[in-house]
mmCIF file of C-alpha atoms and ligand atoms in Angstrom:
data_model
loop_
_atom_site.group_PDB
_atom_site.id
_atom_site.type_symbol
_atom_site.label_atom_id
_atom_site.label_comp_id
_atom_site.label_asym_id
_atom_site.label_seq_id
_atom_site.Cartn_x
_atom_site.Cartn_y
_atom_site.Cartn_z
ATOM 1 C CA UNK A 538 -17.093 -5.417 11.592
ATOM 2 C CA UNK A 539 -13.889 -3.739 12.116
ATOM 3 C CA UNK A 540 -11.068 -5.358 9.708
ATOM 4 C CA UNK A 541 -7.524 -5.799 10.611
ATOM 5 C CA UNK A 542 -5.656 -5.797 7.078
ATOM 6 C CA UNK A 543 -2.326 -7.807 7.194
ATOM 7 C CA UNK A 544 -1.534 -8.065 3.372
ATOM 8 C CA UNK A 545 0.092 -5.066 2.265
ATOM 9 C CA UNK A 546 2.578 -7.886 0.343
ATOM 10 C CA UNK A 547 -0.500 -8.576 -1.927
ATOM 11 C CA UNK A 548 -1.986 -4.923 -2.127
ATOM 12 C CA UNK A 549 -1.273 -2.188 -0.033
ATOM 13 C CA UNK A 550 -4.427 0.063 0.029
ATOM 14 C CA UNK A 551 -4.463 3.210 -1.731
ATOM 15 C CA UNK A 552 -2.186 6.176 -0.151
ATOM 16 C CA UNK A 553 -4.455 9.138 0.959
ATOM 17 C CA UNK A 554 -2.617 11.399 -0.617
ATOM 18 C CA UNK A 555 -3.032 9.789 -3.933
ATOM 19 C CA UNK A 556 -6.669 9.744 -3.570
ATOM 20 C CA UNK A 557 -6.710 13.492 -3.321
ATOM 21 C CA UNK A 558 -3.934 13.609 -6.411
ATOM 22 C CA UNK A 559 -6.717 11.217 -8.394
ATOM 23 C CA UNK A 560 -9.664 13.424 -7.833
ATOM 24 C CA UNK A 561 -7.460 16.736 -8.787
ATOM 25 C CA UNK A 562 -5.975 14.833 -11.598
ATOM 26 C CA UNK A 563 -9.241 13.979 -13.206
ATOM 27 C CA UNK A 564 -10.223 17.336 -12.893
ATOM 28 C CA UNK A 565 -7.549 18.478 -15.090
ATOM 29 C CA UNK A 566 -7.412 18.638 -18.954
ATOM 30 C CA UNK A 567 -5.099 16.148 -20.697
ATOM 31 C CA UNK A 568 -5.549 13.559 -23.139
ATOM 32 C CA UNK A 569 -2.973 11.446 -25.334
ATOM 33 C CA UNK A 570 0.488 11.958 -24.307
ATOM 34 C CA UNK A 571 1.137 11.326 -27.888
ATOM 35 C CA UNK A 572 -0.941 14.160 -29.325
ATOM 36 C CA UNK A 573 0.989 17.296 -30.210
ATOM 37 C CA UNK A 574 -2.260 19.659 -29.461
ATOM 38 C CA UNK A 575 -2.079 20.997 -25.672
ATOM 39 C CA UNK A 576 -4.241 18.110 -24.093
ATOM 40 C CA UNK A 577 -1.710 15.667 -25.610
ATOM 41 C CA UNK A 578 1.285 17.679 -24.151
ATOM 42 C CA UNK A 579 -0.396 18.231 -20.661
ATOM 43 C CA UNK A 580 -0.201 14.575 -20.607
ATOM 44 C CA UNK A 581 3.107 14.242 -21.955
ATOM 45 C CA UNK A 582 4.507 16.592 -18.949
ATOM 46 C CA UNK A 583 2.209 14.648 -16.481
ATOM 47 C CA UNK A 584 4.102 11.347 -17.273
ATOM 48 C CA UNK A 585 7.811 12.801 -18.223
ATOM 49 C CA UNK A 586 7.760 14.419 -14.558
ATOM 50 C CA UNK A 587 7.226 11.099 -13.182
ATOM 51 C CA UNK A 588 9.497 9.060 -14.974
ATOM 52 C CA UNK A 589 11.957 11.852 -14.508
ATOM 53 C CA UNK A 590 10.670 11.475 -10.109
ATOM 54 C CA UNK A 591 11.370 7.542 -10.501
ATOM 55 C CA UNK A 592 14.564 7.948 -12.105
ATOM 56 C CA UNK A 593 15.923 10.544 -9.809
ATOM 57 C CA UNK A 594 15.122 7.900 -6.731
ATOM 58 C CA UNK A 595 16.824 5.164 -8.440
ATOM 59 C CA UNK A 596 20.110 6.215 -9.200
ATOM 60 C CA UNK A 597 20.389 9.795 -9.473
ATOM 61 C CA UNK A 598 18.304 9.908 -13.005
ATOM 62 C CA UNK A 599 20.930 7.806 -14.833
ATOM 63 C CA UNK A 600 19.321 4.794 -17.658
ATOM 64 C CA UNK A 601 16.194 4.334 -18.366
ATOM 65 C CA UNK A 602 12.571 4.054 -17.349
ATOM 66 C CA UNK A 603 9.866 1.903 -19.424
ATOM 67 C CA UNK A 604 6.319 1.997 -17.527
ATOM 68 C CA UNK A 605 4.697 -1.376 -17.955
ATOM 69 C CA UNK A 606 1.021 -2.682 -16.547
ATOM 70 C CA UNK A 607 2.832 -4.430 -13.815
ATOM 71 C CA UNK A 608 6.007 -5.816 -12.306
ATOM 72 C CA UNK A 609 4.698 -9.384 -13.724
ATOM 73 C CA UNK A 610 5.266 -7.546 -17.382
ATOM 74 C CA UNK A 611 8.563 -6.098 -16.329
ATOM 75 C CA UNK A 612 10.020 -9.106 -15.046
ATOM 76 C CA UNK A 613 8.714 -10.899 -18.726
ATOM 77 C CA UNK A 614 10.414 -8.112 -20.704
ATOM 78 C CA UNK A 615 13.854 -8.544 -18.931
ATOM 79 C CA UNK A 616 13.846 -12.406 -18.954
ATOM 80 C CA UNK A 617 12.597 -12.716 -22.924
ATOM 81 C CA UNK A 618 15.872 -11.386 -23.945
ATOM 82 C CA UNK A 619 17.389 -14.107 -23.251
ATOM 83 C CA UNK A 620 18.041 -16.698 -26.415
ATOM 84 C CA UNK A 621 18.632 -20.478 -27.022
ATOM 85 C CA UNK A 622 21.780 -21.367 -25.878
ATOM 86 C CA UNK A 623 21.669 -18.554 -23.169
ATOM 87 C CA UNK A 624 22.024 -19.326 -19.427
ATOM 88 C CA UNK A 625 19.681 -17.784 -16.836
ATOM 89 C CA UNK A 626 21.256 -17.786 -13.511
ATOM 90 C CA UNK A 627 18.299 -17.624 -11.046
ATOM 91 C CA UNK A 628 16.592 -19.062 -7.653
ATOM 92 C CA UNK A 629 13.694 -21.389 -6.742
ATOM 93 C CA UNK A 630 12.318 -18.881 -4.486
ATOM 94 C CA UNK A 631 11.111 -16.144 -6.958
ATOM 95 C CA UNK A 632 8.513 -14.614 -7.826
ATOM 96 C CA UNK A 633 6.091 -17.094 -10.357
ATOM 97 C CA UNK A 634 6.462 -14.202 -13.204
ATOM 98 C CA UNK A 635 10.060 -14.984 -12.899
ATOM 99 C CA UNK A 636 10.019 -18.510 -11.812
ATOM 100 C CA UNK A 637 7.115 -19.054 -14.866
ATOM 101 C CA UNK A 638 9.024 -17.246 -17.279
ATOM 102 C CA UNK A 639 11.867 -18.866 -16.769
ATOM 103 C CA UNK A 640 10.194 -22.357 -17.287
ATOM 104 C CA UNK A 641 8.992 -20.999 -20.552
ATOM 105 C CA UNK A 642 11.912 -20.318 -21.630
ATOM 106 C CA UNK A 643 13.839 -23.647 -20.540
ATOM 107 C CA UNK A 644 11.132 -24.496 -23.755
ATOM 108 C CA UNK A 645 12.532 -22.609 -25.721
ATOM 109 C CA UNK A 646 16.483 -23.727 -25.206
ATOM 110 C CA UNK A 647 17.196 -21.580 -22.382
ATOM 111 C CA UNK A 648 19.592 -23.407 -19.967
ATOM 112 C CA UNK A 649 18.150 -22.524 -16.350
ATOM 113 C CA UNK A 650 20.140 -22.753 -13.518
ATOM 114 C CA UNK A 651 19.352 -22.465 -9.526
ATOM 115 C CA UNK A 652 21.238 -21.313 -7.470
ATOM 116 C CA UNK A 653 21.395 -23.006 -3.807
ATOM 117 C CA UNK A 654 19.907 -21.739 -0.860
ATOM 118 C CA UNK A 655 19.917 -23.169 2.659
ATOM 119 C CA UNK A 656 16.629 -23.779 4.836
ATOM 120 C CA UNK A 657 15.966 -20.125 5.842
ATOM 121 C CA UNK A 658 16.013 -18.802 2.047
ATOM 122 C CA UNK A 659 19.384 -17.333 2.361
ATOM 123 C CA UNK A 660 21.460 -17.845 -0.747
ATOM 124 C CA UNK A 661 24.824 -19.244 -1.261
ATOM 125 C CA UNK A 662 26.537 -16.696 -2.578
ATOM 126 C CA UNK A 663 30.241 -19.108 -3.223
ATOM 127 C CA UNK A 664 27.983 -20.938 -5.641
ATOM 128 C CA UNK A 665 26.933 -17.363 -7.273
ATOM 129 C CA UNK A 666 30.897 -16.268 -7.502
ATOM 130 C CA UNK A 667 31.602 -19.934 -9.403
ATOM 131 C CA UNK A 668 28.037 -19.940 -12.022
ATOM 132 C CA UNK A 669 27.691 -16.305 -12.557
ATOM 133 C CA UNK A 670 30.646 -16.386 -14.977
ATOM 134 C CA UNK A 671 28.870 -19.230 -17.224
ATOM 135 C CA UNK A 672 25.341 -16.765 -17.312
ATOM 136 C CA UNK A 673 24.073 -15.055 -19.834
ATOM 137 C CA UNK A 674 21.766 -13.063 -17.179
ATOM 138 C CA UNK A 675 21.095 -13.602 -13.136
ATOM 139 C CA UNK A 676 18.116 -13.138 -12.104
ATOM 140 C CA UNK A 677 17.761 -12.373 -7.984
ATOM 141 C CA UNK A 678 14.957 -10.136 -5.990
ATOM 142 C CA UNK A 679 15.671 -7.523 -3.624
ATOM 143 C CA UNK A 680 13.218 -9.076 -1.193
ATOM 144 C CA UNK A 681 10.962 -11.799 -1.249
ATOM 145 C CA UNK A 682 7.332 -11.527 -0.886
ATOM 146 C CA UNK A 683 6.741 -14.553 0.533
ATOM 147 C CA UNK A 684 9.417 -15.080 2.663
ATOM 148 C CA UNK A 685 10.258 -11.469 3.261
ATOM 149 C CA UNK A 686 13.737 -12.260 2.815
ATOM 150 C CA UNK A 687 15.890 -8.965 1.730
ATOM 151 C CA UNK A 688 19.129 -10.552 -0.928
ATOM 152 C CA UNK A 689 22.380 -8.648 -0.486
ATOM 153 C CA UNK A 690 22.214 -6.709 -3.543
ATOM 154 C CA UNK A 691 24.798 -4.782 -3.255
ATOM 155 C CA UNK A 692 27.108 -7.794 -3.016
ATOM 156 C CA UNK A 693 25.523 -10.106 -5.066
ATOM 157 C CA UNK A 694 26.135 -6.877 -8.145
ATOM 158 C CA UNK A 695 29.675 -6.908 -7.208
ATOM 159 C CA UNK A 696 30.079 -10.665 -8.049
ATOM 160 C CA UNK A 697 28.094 -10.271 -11.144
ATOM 161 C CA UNK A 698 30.449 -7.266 -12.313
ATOM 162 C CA UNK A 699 33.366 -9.244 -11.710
ATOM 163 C CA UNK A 700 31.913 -12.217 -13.634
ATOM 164 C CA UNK A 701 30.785 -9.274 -16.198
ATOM 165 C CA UNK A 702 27.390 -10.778 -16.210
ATOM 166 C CA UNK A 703 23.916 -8.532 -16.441
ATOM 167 C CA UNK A 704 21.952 -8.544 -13.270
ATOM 168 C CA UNK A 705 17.906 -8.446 -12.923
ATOM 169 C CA UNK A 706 16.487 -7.417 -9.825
ATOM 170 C CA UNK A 707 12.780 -7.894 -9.123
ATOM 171 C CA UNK A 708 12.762 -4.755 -6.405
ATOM 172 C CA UNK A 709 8.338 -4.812 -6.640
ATOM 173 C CA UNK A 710 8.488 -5.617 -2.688
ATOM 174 C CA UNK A 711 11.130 -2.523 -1.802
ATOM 175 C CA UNK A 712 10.302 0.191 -4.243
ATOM 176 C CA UNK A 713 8.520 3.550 -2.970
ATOM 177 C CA UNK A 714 8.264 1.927 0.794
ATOM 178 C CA UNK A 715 11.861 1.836 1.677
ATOM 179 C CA UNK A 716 14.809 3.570 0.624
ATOM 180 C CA UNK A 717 16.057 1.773 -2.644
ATOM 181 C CA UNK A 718 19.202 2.859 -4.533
ATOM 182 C CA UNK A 719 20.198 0.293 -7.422
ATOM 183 C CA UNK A 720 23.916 -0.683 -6.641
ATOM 184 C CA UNK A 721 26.732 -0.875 -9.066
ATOM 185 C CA UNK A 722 26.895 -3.840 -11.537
ATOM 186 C CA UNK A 723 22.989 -4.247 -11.538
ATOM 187 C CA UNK A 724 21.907 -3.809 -14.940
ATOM 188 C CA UNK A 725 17.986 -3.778 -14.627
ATOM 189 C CA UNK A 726 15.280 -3.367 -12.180
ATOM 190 C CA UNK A 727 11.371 -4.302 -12.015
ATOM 191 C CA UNK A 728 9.397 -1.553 -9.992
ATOM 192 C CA UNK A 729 6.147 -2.267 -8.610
ATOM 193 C CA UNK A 730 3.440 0.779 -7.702
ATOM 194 C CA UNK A 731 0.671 -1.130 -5.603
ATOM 195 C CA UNK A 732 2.759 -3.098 -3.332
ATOM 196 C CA UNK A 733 3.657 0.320 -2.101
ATOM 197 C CA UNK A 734 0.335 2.037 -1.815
ATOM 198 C CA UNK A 735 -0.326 3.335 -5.379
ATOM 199 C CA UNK A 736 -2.454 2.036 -7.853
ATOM 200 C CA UNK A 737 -3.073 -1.553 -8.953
ATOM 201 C CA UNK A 738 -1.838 -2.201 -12.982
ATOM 202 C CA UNK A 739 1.146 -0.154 -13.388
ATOM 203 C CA UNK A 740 4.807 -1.223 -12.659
ATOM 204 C CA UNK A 741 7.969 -0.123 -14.790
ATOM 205 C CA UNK A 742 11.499 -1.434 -15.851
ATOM 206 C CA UNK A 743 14.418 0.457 -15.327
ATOM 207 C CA UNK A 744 17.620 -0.310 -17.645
ATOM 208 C CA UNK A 745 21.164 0.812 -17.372
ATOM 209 C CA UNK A 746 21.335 0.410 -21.462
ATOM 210 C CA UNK A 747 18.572 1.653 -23.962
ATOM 211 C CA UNK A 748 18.907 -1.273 -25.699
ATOM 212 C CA UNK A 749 19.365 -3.895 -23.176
ATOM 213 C CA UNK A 750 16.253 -5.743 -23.036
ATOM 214 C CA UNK A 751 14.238 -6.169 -26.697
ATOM 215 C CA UNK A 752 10.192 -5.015 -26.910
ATOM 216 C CA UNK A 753 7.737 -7.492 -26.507
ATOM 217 C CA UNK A 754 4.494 -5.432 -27.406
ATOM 218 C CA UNK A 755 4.350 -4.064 -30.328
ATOM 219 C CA UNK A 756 1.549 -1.844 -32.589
ATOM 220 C CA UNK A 757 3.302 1.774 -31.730
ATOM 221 C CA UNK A 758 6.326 3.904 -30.981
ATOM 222 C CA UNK A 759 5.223 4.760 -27.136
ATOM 223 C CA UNK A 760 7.850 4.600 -24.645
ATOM 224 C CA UNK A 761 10.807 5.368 -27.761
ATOM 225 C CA UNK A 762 9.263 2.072 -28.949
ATOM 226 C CA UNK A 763 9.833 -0.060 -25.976
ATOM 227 C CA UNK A 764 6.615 -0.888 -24.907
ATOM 228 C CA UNK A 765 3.540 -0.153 -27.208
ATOM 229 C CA UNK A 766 0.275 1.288 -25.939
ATOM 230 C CA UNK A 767 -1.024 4.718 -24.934
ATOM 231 C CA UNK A 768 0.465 4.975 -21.452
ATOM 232 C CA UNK A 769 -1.492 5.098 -18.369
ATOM 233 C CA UNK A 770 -1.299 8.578 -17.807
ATOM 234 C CA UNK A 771 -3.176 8.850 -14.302
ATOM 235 C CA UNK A 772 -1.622 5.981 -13.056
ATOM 236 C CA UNK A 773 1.991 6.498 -14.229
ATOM 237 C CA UNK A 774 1.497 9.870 -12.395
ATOM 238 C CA UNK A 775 0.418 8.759 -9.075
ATOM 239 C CA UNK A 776 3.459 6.103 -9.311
ATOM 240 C CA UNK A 777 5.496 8.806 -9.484
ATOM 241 C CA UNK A 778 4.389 10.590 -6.488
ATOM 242 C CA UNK A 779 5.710 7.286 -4.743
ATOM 243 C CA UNK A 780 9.207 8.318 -5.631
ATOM 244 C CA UNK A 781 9.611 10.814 -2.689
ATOM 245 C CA UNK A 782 11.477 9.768 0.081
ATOM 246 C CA UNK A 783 9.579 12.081 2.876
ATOM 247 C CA UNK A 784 6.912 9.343 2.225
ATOM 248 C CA UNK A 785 8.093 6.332 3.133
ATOM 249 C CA UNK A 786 7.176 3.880 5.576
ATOM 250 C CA UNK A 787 8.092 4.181 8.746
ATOM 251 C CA UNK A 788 10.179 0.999 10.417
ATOM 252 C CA UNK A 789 7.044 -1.186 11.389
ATOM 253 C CA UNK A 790 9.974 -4.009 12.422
ATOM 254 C CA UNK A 791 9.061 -3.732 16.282
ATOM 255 C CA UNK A 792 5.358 -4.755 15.471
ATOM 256 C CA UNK A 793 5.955 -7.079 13.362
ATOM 257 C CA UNK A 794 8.638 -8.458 16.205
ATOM 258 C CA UNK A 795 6.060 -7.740 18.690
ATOM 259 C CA UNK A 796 3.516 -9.938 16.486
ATOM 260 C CA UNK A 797 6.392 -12.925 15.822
ATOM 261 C CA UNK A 798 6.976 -13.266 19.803
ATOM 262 C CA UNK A 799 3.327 -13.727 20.900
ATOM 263 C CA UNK A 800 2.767 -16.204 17.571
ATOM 264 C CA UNK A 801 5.887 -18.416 18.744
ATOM 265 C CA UNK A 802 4.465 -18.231 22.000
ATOM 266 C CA UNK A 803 1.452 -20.117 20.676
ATOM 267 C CA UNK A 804 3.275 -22.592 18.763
ATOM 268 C CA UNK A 805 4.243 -20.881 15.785
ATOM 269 C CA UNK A 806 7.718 -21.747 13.859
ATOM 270 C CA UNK A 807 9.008 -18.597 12.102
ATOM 271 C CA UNK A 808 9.948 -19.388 8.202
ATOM 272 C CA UNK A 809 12.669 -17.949 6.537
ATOM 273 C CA UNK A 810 15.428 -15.613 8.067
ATOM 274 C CA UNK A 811 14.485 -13.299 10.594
ATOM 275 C CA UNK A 812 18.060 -11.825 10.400
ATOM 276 C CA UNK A 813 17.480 -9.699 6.920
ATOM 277 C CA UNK A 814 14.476 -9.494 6.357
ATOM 278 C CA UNK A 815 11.543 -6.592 5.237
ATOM 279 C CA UNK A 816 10.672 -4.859 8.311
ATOM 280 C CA UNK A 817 6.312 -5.806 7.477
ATOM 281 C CA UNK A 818 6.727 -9.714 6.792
ATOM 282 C CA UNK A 819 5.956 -12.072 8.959
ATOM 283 C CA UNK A 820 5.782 -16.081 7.464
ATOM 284 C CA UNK A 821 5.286 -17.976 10.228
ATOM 285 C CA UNK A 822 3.526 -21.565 10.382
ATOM 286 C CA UNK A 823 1.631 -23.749 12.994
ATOM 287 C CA UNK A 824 2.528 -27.247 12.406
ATOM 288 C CA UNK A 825 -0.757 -29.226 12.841
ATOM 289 C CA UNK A 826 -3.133 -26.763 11.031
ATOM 290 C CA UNK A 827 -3.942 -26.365 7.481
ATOM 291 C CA UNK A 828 -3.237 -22.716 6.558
ATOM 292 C CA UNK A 829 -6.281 -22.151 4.230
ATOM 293 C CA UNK A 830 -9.104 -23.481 7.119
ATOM 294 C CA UNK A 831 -7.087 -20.628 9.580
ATOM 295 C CA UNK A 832 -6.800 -17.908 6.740
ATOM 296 C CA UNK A 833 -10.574 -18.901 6.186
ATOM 297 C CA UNK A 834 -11.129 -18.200 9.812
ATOM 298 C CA UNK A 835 -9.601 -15.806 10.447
ATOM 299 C CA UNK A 836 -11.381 -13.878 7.703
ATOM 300 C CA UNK A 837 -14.592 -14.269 9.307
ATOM 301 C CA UNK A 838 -13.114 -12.597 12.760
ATOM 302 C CA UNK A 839 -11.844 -9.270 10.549
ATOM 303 C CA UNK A 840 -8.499 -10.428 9.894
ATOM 304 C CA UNK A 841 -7.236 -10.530 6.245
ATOM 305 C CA UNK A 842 -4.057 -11.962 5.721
ATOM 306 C CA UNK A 843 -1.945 -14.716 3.142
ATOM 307 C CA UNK A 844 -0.755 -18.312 2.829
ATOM 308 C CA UNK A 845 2.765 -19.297 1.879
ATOM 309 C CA UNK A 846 0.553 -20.504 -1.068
ATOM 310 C CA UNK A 847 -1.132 -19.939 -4.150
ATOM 311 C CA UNK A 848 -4.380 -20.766 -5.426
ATOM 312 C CA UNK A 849 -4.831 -22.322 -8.993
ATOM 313 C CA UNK A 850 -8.374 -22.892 -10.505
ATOM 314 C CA UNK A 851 -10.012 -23.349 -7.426
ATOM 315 C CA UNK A 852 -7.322 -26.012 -6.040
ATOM 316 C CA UNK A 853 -5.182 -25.110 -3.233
ATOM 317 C CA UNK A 854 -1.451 -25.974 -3.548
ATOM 318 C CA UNK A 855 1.450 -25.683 -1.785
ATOM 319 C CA UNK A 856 3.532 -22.580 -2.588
ATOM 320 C CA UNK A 857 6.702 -23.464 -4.541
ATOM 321 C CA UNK A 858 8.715 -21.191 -2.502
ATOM 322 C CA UNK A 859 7.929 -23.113 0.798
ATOM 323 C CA UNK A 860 8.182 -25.813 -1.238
ATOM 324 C CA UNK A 861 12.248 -25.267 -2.347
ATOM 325 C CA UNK A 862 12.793 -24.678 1.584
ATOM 326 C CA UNK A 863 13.839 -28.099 3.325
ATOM 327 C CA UNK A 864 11.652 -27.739 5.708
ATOM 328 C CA UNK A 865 8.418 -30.104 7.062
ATOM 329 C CA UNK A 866 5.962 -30.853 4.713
ATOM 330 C CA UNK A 867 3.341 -30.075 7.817
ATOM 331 C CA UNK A 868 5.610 -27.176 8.233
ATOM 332 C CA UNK A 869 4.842 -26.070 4.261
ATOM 333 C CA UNK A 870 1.112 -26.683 4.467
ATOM 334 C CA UNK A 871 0.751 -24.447 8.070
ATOM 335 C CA UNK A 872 2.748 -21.785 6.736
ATOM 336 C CA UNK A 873 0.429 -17.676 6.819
ATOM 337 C CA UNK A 874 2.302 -14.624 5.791
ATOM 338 C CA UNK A 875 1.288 -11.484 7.756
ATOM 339 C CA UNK A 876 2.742 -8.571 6.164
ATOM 340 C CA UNK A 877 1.924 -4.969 7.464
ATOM 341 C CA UNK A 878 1.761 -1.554 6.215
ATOM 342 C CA UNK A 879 1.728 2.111 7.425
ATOM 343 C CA UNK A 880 -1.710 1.860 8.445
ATOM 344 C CA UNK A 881 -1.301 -0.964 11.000
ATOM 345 C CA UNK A 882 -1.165 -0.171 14.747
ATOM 346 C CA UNK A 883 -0.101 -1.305 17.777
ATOM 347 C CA UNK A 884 -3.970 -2.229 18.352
ATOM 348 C CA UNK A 885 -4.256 -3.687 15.714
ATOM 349 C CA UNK A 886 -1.430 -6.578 15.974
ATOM 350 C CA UNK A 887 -2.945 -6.761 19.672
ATOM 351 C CA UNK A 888 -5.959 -7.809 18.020
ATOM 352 C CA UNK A 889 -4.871 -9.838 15.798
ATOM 353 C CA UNK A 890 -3.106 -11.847 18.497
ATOM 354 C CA UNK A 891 -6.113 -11.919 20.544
ATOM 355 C CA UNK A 892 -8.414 -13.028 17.475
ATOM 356 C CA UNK A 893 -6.000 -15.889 16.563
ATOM 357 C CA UNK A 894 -5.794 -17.460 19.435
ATOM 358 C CA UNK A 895 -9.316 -18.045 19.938
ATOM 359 C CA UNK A 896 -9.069 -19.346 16.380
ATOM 360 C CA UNK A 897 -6.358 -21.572 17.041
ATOM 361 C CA UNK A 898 -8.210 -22.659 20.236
ATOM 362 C CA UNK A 899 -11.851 -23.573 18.552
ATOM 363 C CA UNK A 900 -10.055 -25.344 15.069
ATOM 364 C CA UNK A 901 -8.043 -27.671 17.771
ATOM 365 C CA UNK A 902 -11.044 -29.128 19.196
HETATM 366 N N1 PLP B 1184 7.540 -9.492 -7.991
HETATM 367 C C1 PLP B 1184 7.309 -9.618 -6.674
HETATM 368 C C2 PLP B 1184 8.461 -9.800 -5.740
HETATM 369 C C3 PLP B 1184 6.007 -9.565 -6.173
HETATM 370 O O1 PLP B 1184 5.783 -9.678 -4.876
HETATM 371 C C4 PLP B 1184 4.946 -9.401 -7.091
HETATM 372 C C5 PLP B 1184 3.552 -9.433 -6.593
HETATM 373 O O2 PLP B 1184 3.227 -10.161 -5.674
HETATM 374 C C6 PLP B 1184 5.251 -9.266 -8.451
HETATM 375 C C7 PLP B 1184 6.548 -9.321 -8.851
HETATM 376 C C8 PLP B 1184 4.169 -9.097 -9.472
HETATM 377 O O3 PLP B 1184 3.433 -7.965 -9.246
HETATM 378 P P1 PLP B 1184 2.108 -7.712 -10.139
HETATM 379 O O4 PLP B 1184 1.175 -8.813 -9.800
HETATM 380 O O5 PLP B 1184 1.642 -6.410 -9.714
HETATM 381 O O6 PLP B 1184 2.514 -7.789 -11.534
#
């Protein structure tokens, strides 16, 4: 059965071009990047010319790069600085390795505080200008994965500079698809490889200071003692090669348009706001349904795509990002995120159209 893959926010399949890099890579002869015999420094090279790739597409090569198994652990590593008595200055509608972390530390004396949003997901950024001066960090994503949702960065920085307040960004949704330069007055950043078409398990942390954020694995001096483990050397490569520009995606915003028209057309209610958001997300939800018994069907007709939620241990519940949105509970429980990727075509959101409205048509009934 031909599939029609509309989850690129989850995974986005492997980039050809990294296959081919895989298979040449594992034909080559390196080892430890820690050893000091030639295998060990082949290895060494392999992941210094990435971080310096990463770096360079950042901000011009400037701070510094710590690879990490995944955005989840880079995300961890910048929150954990933070100490009792410290204020984090975050949202409800982050990701759960920052919203989770964040609870975790509220155990351990942290004083958490939200900062408003209204019922599209757009923060206020008046209340940022008045409780960024009274945080010890702020923690905001370039874009959310949910939601799709892109945060003015650039803007938000500037009001955490003037409040001379660190600023975490959680940029695993941008990175290596789009164009992302880190703006002025953000202090760290949490790269993601396999929401952009490289490997699954590998994600880094990029710091304006050395010594900003503390370890939280230790057991050896890898990564100048930041992050303890033999690196990932094939993978840290291939994240690399996501640094160049030439390989972008292209603007997929007039399919995904093209896909949000004929969905409102059969009753759909778009979540979040369509005004700024990633060119490849779609949330959109059909009051009246459950999302889970359409995602289930639409599964068996080819089409692989999200809820707004998350499932725990076999239960289904209702995504806590929905959930901070004033919006219908109905609204909440009906909610699917399509999100697209290089790979999808014009045919393929035809498809999918055609596909869900026979869905919607037989679960009705
Ligand atoms: N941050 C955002 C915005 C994400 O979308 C994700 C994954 O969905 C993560 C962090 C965590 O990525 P990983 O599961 O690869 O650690």
């Amino acid at each position: 059965m031909q599939r029609y893959y509309f989850d690129h926010n989850a995974t986005s399949p492997l980039r050809a071009a990294l296959r081919e890099r895989l298979t040449s890579l594992l034909e080559q002869d390196f080892t430890n990047p820690g050893s000091i015999h030639q295998q060990g420094q082949a290895a060494r090279t392999l992941v210094e010319q990435a971080r310096r790739r990463i770096l360079q597409s950042l901000r011009g090569a400037t701070g510094t790069l710590t690879f990490t198994a995944s955005a989840t652990e880079a995300n961890n590593i910048a929150l954990l600085s933070l100490k009792k008595g410290d204020t984090l200055l975050t949202s409800k509608l982050e990701h759960p390795s920052v919203r989770d972390t964040a609870k975790r530390l509220e155990e351990r004396g942290v004083k958490i505080e939200y900062l408003p949003h209204d019922a599209q997901g757009v923060l206020d950024l008046d209340a940022l200008k008045k409780q960024a001066p009274n945080a010890t960090l702020v923690a905001l994503m370039a874009a959310n994965n949910e939601l799709g949702n892109i945060n003015p960065i650039p803007e938000i920085a500037e009001i955490c500079q003037e409040a001379n307040v660190p600023l975490h960004v959680d940029a695993a949704q941008v990175w290596g698809r789009w164009p992302f330069h880190i703006a002025q007055g953000v202090t760290s950043v949490t790269l993601s490889a396999h929401k952009a078409g490289g490997p699954v398990g590998i994600g880094a942390l990029w710091t304006d200071e050395r010594e900003r954020y503390p370890a939280i694995i230790f057991g050896g001096e890898q990564e100048r003692g930041r992050r303890a483990g033999t690196e990932n050397v094939l993978w840290i490569d291939l994240m690399g090669q996501l640094a160049n520009h030439q390989d972008h995606w292209p603007d997929m915003g007039p399919l995904r348009d093209r896909l949000a028209s004929a969905f409102e057309a059969l009753g759909g209610a778009r979540n979040g706001n369509p005004k700024q958001a990633l060119p490849n997300t779609l949330n959109i939800s059909f009051p009246g349904f459950e999302a889970e018994e359409l995602v289930m069907a639409l599964d068996l007709e080819g089409v692989s795509i999200s809820t707004g939620s998350a499932c725990t241990a076999g239960s289904v519940e209702l995504s806590e990002v929905l959930k901070a949105l004033p919006i219908s509970e109905d609204r909440q429980a009906s909610a699917l995120r399509w999100s697209l990727g290089p790979s999808t075509s014009n045919q393929d959101v035809d498809q999918a159209v055609e596909i869900m409205q026979r869905v919607l048509a037989r679960i009705r009934v």
